[in-house]
Structures are given as structure tokens and as C-alpha cells.
Coordinates of C-alpha atoms (C1' of nucleotides) in Angstrom, one line a residue:
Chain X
X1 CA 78.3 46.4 140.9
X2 CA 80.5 49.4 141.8
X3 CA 79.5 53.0 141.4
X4 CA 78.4 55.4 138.7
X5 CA 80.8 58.6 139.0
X6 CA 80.0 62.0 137.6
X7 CA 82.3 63.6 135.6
X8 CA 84.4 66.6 136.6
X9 CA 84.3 69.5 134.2
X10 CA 87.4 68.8 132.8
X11 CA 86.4 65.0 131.7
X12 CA 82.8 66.0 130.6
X13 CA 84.9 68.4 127.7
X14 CA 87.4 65.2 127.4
X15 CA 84.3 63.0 126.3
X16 CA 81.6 65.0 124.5
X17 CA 84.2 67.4 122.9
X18 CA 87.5 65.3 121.8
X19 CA 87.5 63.2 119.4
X20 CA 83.5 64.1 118.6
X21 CA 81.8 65.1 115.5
X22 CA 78.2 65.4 116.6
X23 CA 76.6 64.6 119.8
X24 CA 72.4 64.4 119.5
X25 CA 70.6 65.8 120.6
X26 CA 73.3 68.8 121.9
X27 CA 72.6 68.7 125.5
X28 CA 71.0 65.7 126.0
X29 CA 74.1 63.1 126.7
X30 CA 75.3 65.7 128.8
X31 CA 72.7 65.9 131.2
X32 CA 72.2 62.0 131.3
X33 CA 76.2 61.7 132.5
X34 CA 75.5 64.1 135.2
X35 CA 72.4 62.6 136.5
X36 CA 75.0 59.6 137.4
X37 CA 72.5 57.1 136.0
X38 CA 74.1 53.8 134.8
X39 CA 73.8 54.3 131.2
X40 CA 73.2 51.4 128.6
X41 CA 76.2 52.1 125.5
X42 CA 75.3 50.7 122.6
X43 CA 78.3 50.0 119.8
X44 CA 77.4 47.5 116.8
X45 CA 79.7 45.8 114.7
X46 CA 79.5 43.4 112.0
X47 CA 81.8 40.8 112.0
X48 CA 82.8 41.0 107.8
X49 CA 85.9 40.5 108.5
X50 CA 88.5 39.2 111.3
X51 CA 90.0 42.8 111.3
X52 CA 89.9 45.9 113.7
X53 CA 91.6 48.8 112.3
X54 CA 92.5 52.2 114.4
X55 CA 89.5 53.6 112.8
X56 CA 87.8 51.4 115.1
X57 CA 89.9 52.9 118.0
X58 CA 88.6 56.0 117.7
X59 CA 85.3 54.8 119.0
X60 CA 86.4 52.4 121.6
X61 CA 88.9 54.9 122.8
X62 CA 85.0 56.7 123.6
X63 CA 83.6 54.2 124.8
X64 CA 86.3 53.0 127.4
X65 CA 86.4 56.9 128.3
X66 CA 82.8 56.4 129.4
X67 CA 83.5 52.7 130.8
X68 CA 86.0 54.5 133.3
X69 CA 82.3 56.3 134.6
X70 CA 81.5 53.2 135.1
X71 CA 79.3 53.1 132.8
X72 CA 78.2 49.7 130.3
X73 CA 79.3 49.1 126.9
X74 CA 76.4 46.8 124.9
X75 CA 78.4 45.8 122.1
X76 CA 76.5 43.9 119.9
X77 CA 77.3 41.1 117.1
X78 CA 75.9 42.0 114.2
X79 CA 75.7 38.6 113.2
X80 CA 72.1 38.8 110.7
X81 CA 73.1 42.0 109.6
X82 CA 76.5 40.9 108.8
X83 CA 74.8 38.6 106.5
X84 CA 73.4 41.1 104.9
X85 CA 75.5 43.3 104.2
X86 CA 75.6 46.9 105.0
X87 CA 75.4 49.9 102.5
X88 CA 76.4 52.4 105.0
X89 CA 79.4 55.0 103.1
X90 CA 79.8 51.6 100.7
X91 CA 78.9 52.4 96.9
X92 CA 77.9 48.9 96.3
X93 CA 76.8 45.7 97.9
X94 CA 78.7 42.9 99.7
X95 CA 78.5 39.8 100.0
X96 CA 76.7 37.5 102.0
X97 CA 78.8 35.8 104.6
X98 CA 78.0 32.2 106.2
X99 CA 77.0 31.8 109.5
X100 CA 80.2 30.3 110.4
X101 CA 82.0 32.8 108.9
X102 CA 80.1 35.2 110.8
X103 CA 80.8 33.9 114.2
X104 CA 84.4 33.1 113.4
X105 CA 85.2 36.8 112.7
X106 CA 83.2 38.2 115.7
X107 CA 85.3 36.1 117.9
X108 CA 88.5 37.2 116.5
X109 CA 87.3 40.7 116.9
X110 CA 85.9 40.6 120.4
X111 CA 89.6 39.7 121.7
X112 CA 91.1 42.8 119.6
X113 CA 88.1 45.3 121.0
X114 CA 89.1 44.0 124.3
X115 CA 92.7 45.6 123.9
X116 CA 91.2 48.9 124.9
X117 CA 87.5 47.8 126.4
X118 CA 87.5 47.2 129.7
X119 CA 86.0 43.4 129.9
X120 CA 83.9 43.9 133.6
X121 CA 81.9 46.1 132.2
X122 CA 80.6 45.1 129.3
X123 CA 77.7 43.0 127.6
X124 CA 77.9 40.8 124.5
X125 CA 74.9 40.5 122.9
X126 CA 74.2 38.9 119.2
X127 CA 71.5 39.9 117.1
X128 CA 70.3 36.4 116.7
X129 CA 69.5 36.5 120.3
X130 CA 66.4 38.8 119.5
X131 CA 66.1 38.2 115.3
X132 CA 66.1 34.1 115.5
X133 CA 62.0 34.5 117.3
X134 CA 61.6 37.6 114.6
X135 CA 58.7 36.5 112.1
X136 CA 57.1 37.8 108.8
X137 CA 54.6 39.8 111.1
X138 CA 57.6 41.5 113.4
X139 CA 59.4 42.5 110.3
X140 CA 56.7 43.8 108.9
X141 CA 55.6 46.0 111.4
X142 CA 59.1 46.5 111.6
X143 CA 59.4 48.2 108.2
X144 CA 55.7 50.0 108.3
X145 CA 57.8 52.2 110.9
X146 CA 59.7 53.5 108.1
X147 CA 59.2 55.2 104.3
X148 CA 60.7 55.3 101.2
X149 CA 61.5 58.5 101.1
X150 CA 63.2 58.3 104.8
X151 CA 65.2 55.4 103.4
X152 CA 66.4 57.7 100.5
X153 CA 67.4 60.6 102.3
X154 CA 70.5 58.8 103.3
X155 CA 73.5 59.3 101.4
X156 CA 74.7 56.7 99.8
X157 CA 71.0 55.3 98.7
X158 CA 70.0 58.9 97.1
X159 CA 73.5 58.7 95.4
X160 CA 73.1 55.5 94.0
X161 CA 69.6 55.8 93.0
X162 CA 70.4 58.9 91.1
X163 CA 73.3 57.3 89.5
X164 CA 71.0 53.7 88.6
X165 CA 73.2 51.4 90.9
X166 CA 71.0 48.8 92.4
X167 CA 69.7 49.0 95.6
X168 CA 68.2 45.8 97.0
X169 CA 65.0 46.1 98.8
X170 CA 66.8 43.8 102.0
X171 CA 69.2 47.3 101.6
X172 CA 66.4 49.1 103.4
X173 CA 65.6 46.5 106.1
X174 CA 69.3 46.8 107.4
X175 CA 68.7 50.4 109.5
X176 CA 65.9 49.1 110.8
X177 CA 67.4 46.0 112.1
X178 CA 70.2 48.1 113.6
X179 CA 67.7 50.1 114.9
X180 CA 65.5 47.8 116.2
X181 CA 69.0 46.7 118.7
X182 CA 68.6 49.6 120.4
X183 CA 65.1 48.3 121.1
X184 CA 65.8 45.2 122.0
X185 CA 69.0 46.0 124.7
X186 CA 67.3 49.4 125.4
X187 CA 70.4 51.5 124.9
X188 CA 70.9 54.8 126.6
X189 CA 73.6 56.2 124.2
X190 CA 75.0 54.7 120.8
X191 CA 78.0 55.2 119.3
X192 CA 79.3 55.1 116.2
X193 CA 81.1 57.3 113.0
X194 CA 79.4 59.8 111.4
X195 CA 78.5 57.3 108.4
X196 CA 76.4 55.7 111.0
X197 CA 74.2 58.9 111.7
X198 CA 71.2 57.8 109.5
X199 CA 71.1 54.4 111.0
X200 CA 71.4 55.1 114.4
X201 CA 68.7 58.3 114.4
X202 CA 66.8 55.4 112.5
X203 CA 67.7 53.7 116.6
X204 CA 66.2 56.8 118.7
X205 CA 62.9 57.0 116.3
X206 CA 61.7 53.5 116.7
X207 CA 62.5 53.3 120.7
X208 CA 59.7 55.2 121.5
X209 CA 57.0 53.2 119.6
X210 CA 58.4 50.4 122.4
X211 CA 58.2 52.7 125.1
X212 CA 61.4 53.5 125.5
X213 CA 62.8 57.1 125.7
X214 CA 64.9 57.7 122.4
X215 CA 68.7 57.4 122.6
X216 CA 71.2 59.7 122.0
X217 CA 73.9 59.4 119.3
X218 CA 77.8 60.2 120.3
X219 CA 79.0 60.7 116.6
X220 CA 82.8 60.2 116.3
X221 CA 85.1 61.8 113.0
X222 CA 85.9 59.0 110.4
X223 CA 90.1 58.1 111.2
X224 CA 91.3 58.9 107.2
X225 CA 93.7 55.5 106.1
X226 CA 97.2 55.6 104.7
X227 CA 95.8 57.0 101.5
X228 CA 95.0 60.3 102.9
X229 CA 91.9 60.4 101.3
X230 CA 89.3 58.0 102.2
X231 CA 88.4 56.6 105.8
X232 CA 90.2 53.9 107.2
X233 CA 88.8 50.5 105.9
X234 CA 89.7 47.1 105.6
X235 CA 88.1 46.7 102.5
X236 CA 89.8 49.5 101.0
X237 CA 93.2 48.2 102.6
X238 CA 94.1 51.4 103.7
X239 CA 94.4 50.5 107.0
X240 CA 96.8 50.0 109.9
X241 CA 94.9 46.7 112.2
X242 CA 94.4 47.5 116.2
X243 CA 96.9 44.7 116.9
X244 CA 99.5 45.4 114.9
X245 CA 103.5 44.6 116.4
X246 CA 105.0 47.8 117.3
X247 CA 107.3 48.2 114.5
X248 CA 104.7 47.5 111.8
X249 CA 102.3 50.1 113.4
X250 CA 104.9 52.5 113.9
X251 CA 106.2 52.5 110.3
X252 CA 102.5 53.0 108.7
X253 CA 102.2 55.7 110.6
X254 CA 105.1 57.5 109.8
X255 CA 104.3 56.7 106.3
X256 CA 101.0 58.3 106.5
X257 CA 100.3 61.9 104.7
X258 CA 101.5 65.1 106.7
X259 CA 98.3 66.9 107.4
X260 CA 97.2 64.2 109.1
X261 CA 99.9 64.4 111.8
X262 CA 97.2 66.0 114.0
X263 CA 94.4 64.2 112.8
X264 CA 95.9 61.3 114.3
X265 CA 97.4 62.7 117.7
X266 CA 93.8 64.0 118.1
X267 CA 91.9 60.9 117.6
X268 CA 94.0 58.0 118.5
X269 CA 96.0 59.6 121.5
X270 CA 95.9 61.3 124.8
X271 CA 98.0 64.2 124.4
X272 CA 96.2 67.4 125.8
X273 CA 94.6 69.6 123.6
X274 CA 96.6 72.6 124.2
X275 CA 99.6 70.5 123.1
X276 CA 97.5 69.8 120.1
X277 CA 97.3 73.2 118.9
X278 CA 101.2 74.0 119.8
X279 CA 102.0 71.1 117.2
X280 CA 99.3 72.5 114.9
X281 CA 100.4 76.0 114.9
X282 CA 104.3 74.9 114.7
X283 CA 103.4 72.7 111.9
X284 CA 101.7 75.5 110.0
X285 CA 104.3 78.1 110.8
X286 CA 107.1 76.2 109.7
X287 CA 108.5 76.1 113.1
X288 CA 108.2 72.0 113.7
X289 CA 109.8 69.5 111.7
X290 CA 106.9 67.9 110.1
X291 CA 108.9 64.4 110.5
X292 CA 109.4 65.6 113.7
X293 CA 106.0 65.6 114.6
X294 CA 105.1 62.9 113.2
X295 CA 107.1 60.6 115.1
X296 CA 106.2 61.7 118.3
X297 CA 102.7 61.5 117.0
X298 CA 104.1 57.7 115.9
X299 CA 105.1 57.3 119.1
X300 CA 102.2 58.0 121.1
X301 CA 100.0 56.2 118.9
X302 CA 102.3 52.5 119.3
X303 CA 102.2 53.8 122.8
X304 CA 98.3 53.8 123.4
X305 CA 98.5 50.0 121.8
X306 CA 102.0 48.4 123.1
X307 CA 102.9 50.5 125.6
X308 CA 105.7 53.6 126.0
X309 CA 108.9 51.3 125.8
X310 CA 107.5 49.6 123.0
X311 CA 107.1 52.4 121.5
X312 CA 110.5 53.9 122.0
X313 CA 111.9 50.4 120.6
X314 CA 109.8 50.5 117.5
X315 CA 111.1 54.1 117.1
X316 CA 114.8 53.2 117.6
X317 CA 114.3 50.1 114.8
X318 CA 112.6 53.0 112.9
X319 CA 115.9 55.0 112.9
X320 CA 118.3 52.3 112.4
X321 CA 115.9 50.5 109.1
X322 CA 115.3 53.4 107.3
X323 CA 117.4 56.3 108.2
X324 CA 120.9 54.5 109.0
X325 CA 120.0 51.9 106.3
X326 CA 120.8 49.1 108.6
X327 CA 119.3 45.5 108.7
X328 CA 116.5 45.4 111.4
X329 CA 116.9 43.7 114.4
X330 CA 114.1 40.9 114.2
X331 CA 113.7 39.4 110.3
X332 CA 111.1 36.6 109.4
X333 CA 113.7 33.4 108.9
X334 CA 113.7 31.3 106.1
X335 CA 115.7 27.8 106.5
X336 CA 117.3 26.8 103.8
X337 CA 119.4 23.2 103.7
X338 CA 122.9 24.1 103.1
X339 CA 126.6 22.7 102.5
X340 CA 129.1 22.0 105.3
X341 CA 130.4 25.6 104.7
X342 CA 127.1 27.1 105.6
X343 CA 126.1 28.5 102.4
X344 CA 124.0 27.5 99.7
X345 CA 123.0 28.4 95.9
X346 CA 119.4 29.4 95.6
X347 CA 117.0 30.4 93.3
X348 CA 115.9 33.6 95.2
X349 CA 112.2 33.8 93.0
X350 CA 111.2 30.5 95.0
X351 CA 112.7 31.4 98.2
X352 CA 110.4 34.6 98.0
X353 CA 107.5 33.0 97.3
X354 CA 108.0 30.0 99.5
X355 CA 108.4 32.3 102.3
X356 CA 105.7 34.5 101.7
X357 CA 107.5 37.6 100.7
X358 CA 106.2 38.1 97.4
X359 CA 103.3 36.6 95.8
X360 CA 104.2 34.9 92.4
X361 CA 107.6 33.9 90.8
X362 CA 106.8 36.2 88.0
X363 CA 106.5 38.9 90.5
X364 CA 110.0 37.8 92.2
X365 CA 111.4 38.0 88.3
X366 CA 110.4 41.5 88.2
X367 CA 111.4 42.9 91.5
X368 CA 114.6 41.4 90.1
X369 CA 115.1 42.9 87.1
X370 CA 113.8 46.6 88.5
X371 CA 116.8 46.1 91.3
X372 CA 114.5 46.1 94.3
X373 CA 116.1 43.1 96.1
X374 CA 119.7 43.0 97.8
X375 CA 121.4 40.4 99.4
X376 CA 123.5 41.4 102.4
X377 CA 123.9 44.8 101.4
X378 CA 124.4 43.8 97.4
X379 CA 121.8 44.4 94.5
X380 CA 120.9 41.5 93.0
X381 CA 119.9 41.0 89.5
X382 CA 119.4 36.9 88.7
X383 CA 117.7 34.6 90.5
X384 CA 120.8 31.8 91.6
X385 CA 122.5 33.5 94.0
X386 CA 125.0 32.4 97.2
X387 CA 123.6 32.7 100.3
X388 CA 125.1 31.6 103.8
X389 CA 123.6 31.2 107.2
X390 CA 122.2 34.7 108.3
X391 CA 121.9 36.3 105.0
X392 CA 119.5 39.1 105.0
X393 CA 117.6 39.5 101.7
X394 CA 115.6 42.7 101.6
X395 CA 112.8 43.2 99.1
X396 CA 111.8 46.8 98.1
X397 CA 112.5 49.2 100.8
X398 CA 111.0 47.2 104.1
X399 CA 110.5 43.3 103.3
X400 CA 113.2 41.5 104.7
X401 CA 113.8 37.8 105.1
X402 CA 116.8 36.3 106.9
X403 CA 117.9 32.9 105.4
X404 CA 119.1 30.2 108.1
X405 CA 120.4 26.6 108.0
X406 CA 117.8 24.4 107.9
X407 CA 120.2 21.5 109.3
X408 CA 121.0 23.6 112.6
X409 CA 117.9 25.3 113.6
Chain D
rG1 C1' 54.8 41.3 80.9
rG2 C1' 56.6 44.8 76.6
rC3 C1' 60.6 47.8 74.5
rG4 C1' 65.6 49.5 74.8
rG5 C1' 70.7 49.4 76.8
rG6 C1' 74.5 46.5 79.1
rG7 C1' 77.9 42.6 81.5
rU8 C1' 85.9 43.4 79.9
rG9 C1' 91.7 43.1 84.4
rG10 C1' 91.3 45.5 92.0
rC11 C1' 88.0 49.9 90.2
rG12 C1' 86.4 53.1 86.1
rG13 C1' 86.4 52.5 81.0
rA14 C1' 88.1 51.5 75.5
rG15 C1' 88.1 47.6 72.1
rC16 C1' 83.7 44.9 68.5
rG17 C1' 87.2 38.7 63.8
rG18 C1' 93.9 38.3 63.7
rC19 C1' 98.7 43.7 65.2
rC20 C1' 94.8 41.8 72.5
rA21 C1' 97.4 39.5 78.4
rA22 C1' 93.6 43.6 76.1
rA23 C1' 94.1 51.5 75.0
rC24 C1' 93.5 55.3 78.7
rG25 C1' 92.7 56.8 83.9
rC26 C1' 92.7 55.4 89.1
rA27 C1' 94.7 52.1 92.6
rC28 C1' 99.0 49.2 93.5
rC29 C1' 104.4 47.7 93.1
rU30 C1' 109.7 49.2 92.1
rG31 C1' 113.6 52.7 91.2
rG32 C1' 115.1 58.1 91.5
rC33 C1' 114.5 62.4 94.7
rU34 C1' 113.3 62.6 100.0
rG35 C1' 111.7 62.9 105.8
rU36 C1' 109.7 54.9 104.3
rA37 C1' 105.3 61.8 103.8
rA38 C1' 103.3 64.5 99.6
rA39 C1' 104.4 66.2 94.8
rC40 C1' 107.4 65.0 90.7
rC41 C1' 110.3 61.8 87.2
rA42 C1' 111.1 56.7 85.2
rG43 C1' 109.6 51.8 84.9
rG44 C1' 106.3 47.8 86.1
rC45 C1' 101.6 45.7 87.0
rG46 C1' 97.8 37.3 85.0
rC47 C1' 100.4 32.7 86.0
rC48 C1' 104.1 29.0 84.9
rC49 C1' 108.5 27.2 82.4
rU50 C1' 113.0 27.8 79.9
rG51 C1' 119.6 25.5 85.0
rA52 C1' 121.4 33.8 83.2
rG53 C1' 118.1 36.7 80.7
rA54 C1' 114.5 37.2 77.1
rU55 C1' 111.9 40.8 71.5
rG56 C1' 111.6 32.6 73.7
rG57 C1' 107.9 28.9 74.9
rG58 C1' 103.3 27.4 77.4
rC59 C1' 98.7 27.9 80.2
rU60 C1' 94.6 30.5 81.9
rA61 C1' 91.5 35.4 81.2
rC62 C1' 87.0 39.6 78.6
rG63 C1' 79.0 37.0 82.7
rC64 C1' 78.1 31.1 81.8
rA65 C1' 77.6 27.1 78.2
rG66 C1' 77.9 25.6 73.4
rG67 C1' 78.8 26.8 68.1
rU68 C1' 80.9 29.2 63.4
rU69 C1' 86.1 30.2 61.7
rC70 C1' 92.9 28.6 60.1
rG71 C1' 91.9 32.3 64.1
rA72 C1' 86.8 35.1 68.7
rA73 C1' 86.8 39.7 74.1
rU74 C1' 85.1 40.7 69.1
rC75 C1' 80.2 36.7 64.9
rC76 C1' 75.9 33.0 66.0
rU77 C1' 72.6 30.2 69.6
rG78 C1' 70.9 29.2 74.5
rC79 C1' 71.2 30.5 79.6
rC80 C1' 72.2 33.8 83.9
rC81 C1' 72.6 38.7 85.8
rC82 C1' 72.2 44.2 85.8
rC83 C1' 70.1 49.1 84.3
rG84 C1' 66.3 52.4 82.1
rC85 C1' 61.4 53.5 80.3
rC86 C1' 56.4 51.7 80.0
rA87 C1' 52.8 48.4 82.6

RNA sequence: GGCGGGGUGGCGGAGCGGCCAAACGCACCUGGCUGUAAACCAGGCGCCCUGAGAUGGGCUACGCAGGUUCGAAUCCUGCCCCCGCCA
């Protein structure tokens, strides 16, 4: 088991100060990182769904910052709470997942958190580990630890018990259960958005009734989604997935509101804060293109994910797609039997929807009819048209599809 | 347990026997403008069929199941669920 290093000045800013919205208490994390003490990181997830989204970055960004102090991520499976759904920043309940389900989509997620975790050093736990012994009489006790009225001084419930929205009572049991974790793999630190503040203060007052010494929380800003309004979320679907290819990642980003050029550069990337403020004050002052900026903040981003040349490649197809108008290089093929000659009539509605491009033929018939979709270059209005081998058919401004031979694939 | 209110499209929210595939807003999609940004303007926004298109046909849809009617999101019956007040 190799060393715990100390932080220099420099990294100690780099950690509590970039990229943070609250650390708790103030003081507190920084003395435990200079102590050089291996500390216990706690990070919970529940495995809804089989996505990670940057906003998830933000945080694993942190933790792998604290990893290279050789310090130990806990990450922990979420796989009872899951099944409960969480209320946290949500207006409303979800659903109940299955335990298959459940273990399906925390696999699928481990792999993407491992793009930026480093996988020596750190543990896997799952709730169940702890939960499956829990009885009636542990959860109990468990929920004597807490009130009512500490329940609804979080957020959401105060909101949705002053607008009538349900609240279930198993609602309430969910920050205790989180908390409870932080009993059970006696955590040092946890980290999590600032929507997780209730629940993981819930963490650092129940420790001490197990004689543990309460954890501190490392609060990270919520990453805003394409909208520009709301934090990034796969349930709202405003959000650009950890593992997406290059290209795909590259052109969300660029497609993302203005003002949050920096938001991005300071959450998702490495580029020194004193660069930060240059771009901040050219962008204000009128001085930096603000598409300028935002493809080198683009850039950076792909880069942190796929690399630098990646990253200049996705750029370059960038360019030639949307600026220059040009086909891209790499289009999702469709084969297509066809004549001798190499071409072929089709009816382009089913050829849409069989390959996935657009959901329903009715949906095909109107992309049609609004002139959205053009064959090599040509706007097409009806359905039949004449393709050949190596068509490209391109579908609003960045769906494209390029039609092959199925005989001589 | 009692009394009252309510369940409509991704969300909010109209409609309360035919003109309803369902107003309006949001979200979303497309076109224009542009920097694949925002704003703005225009259009679209259940599914399927009609060898081009549709002001053309058809099928589903207003919590669930039945019923009344030529015709139901709209009326009736039963059931399920939610909210509020009282206990």
C-alpha cells in the first residue's frame, strides 16, 4: 500500500478551492489532508440509470484529484436506495427499479466512473452488503435519530409539502439510509453536489452515535445541461454522457449557451485559473470571440475524456460538418440491395426509421415535407428517391446516414 | 372513518355529449437568421396506410373496467389512485 502525500500549497487551493461550492466544516478537510492520514472518500450513486453524464465528472474529477494523494475512494452502490427512489432536487417520485435492473446499471456505470477513477485505489461497496442483515429494530432506531421537522427543512420536501405534492413516508427513510453508509464504511470525507448537502450532513450527524468522528462534506457546483438552465440530468435529457465519441461530445458542447463557456472550462477542465479569468474578462469585454472560446473550451473538455488528438480531430470534423457544410468523414451505413448499376429507388421514410434515424414514418413524412432532409447535397421533398452506393442522406442539420450496397459489403 | 376536491398528450393546464388527435403555455423537432449559441421569425409536434401528396382513409389515446347514446375526454355504475380539511 504506497504512501499518503501531503499536498503542496498550490494543490491544497487546486482541491478545496476549484471546482468547490462548500467544503464543511471550513477548515476541517484541510487539516485532515495535511495530517497525511489515509482518508476514507465516500461517493454514492444510484444506479437509476446505465448513464454517467459530465455532471458526474465534476465530482470524479475531485475525487481522482484526492486519489493522486493517494488517498481511497469508497464508492458505494446505491443498490436499496436505488429502489427507492431518491427525492433529492427531484419534484416528484420515481419509480422503483428491480433488483436486476439495479445491478445491471451499476455495472455499466462502474466501467464509465473508471474513465477518470483510478481503479487501485478504490473500494466498491453495495448497500446490500450492510442493509440485507438490517431489521425492523435497526431501522427503527435508525429513524428515532431523526425528526420531522429535520426532514422538512430540506428543500424539495418543504417545497412540496407547501405545494400538497405527496411525499411518501419511505421518502424520509432515504437520507438516513445514505447516511447510515457513511456509518457502515466509516468514511472520512463525502462528496457529492450541493443537492446532496441535506443528505450527507444527515452522514456526519449519525456517525457519532456509532462512535465515529463526523465526516466532512466536499460540496461540488451542479454542471448546468444543454438547456442552460437546469443541472445536468439524465432524466431531464439535457445531458452530454461521460463516454461519449469525440465528435458527439464536441458538438454538444459547442452547442451549449455562451455564459456557460467558463462554467465549463472551470469544472470539467484543467486549464489554470488565471487563464480562466483572461477568457472571462475577454469574453465580457468584447475582446474574445465567444465561439472562439468556446471551442477551445470544446476542446479541452473532448480532451480530458479522449485525449488531445482526439480532440483536435473532433474539432477539425467540427469545421468541415458545420462551418464548410461538408459531409462528415465517419456516417452510420445503411445497406441497401441495389441494381447492377449500384443504385437503387427507396422509400427514404422506411430507410429512416429502419436505420434508426428518425423514430416514426409519420415523423420521416414530416421532416420531408418541412425540407430537413437532402440527398447528396439535394433537398428532398417525396419519399421514392434514387440512391446509389455512398449516398449521404442528412436529416436536419447533424443526422446523417450513408446508404451502401448491401450485395458488396 | 367522515366531508370536499381531483386524475387529460413529455410537463403544466383548458375542455365537460358531436366542430377533439384534444385550446393555451413550456419542452422538443424543422426551416430562416447565425457562431450547430442565445434571442427572434415561421412551421411542426400520436401511429399506420394510401406505389407523389393530401383539406383522403384507418387505428389507438383523455386513471381502469363496464354501460347509456347514432355519437363520450365529456353522461351513468363499479373499481383504483392522489390531494385537502376533520378524526
Amino acid at each position: 500500500m504506497d504512501e499518503v502525500r501531503v499536498p503542496s500549497p498550490q494543490e491544497l487551493k487546486r482541491i478545496l478551492r476549484r471546482g468547490v461550492a462548500e467544503v464543511i466544516p471550513e477548515g476541517e478537510l484541510e487539516r485532515l489532508l495535511m495530517e497525511g492520514r489515509l482518508l476514507r472518500l465516500k461517493m454514492g450513486f444510484d444506479p437509476t440509470r446505465p448513464v454517467v453524464t459530465l455532471g458526474w465528472a465534476v465530482g470524479l474529477r475531485k475525487l481522482r484529484q484526492l486519489q493522486e494523494l493517494g488517498h481511497r475512494a469508497v464508492l458505494i452502490i446505491g443498490d436499496i436506495t436505488a429502489q427507492i427512489g431518491d427525492p433529492s432536487g427531484q419534484s416528484e417520485t420515481r419509480p422503483m427499479l428491480s433488483p436486476g435492473e439495479v445491478e445491471a446499471n451499476a455495472q455499466a456505470v462502474l466501467e464509465k466512473f473508471f474513465l477518470i477513477l483510478d481503479r487501485e485505489r478504490t473500494e466498491v461497496r453495495r448497500q446490500s452488503e450492510w442493509f440485507g442483515p438490517f431489521g425492523l429494530r435497526e431501522v427503527v432506531a435508525l429513524a428515532a435519530k431523526a425528526t420531522v421537522a429535520q426532514m422538512l427543512q430540506r428543500e424539495d420536501f418543504a417545497q412540496r409539502y407547501r405545494l400538497g405534492r405527496p411525499i411518501a413516508l419511505h421518502e424520509f427513510i432515504y437520507p438516513l439510509l445514505q447516511a447510515y453508509d457513511s456509518v457502515a464504511v466509516g468514511a472520512h470525507v463525502e462528496l457529492g453536489g450541493t443537492d446532496q448537502k441535506f443528505n450527507i450532513l444527515m452522514g456526519r450527524e449519525l456517525q457519532p452515535y456509532y462512535g465515529q468522528p463526523p465526516q466532512c462534506a466536499l460540496l461540488m457546483p451542479l454542471l448546468i445541461g444543454l438547456d442552460g438552465q437546469r443541472k445536468m440530468s439524465q432524466s431531464l435529457g439535457n445531458y452530454i454522457a461521460i463516454d461519449a465519441p469525440p465528435h458527439d461530445m464536441y458538438g454538444k458542447l459547442m452547442s451549449l449557451p455562451d455564459n456557460l463557456i467558463v462554467h465549463y472550462l472551470e469544472l470539467l477542465t484543467d486549464v489554470p485559473d488565471e487563464e480562466l479569468e483572461d477568457i472571462a474578462r475577454g469574453l465580457q469585454e468584447g475582446k474574445l470571440h465567444p465561439m472562439d472560446a468556446k471551442m477551445y473550451m470544446a476542446k479541452e473538455v473532448v480532451a480530458q475524456f479522449h485525449g488531445l488528438e482526439a480532440a483536435q480531430e473532433a474539432e477539425e470534423e467540427f469545421v468541415r460538418v458545420f462551418r464548410a457544410r461538408q459531409v462528415p468523414t465517419a456516417a452510420p451505413t445503411f445497406p441497401v440491395p441495389m441494381q447492377p448499376d449500384k443504385t437503387s429507388f427507396v422509400d427514404l421514410t422506411r430507410v429512416l426509421v429502419d436505420a434508426g434515424l428518425v423514430p416514426s414514418r409519420s415523423e420521416a413524412r414530416r421532416l420531408l415535407s418541412q425540407g430537413a432532409i437532402e440527398v447528396d447535397g439535394e433537398m428532398v421533398r417525396t419519399p421514392r428517391v434514387l440512391v446509389r452506393h455512398g449516398s449521404i442522406v442528412r436529416v436536419g442539420k447533424h443526422r446523417f446516414l450513408r446508404i451502401v450496397d448491401a450485395h458488396s459489403s
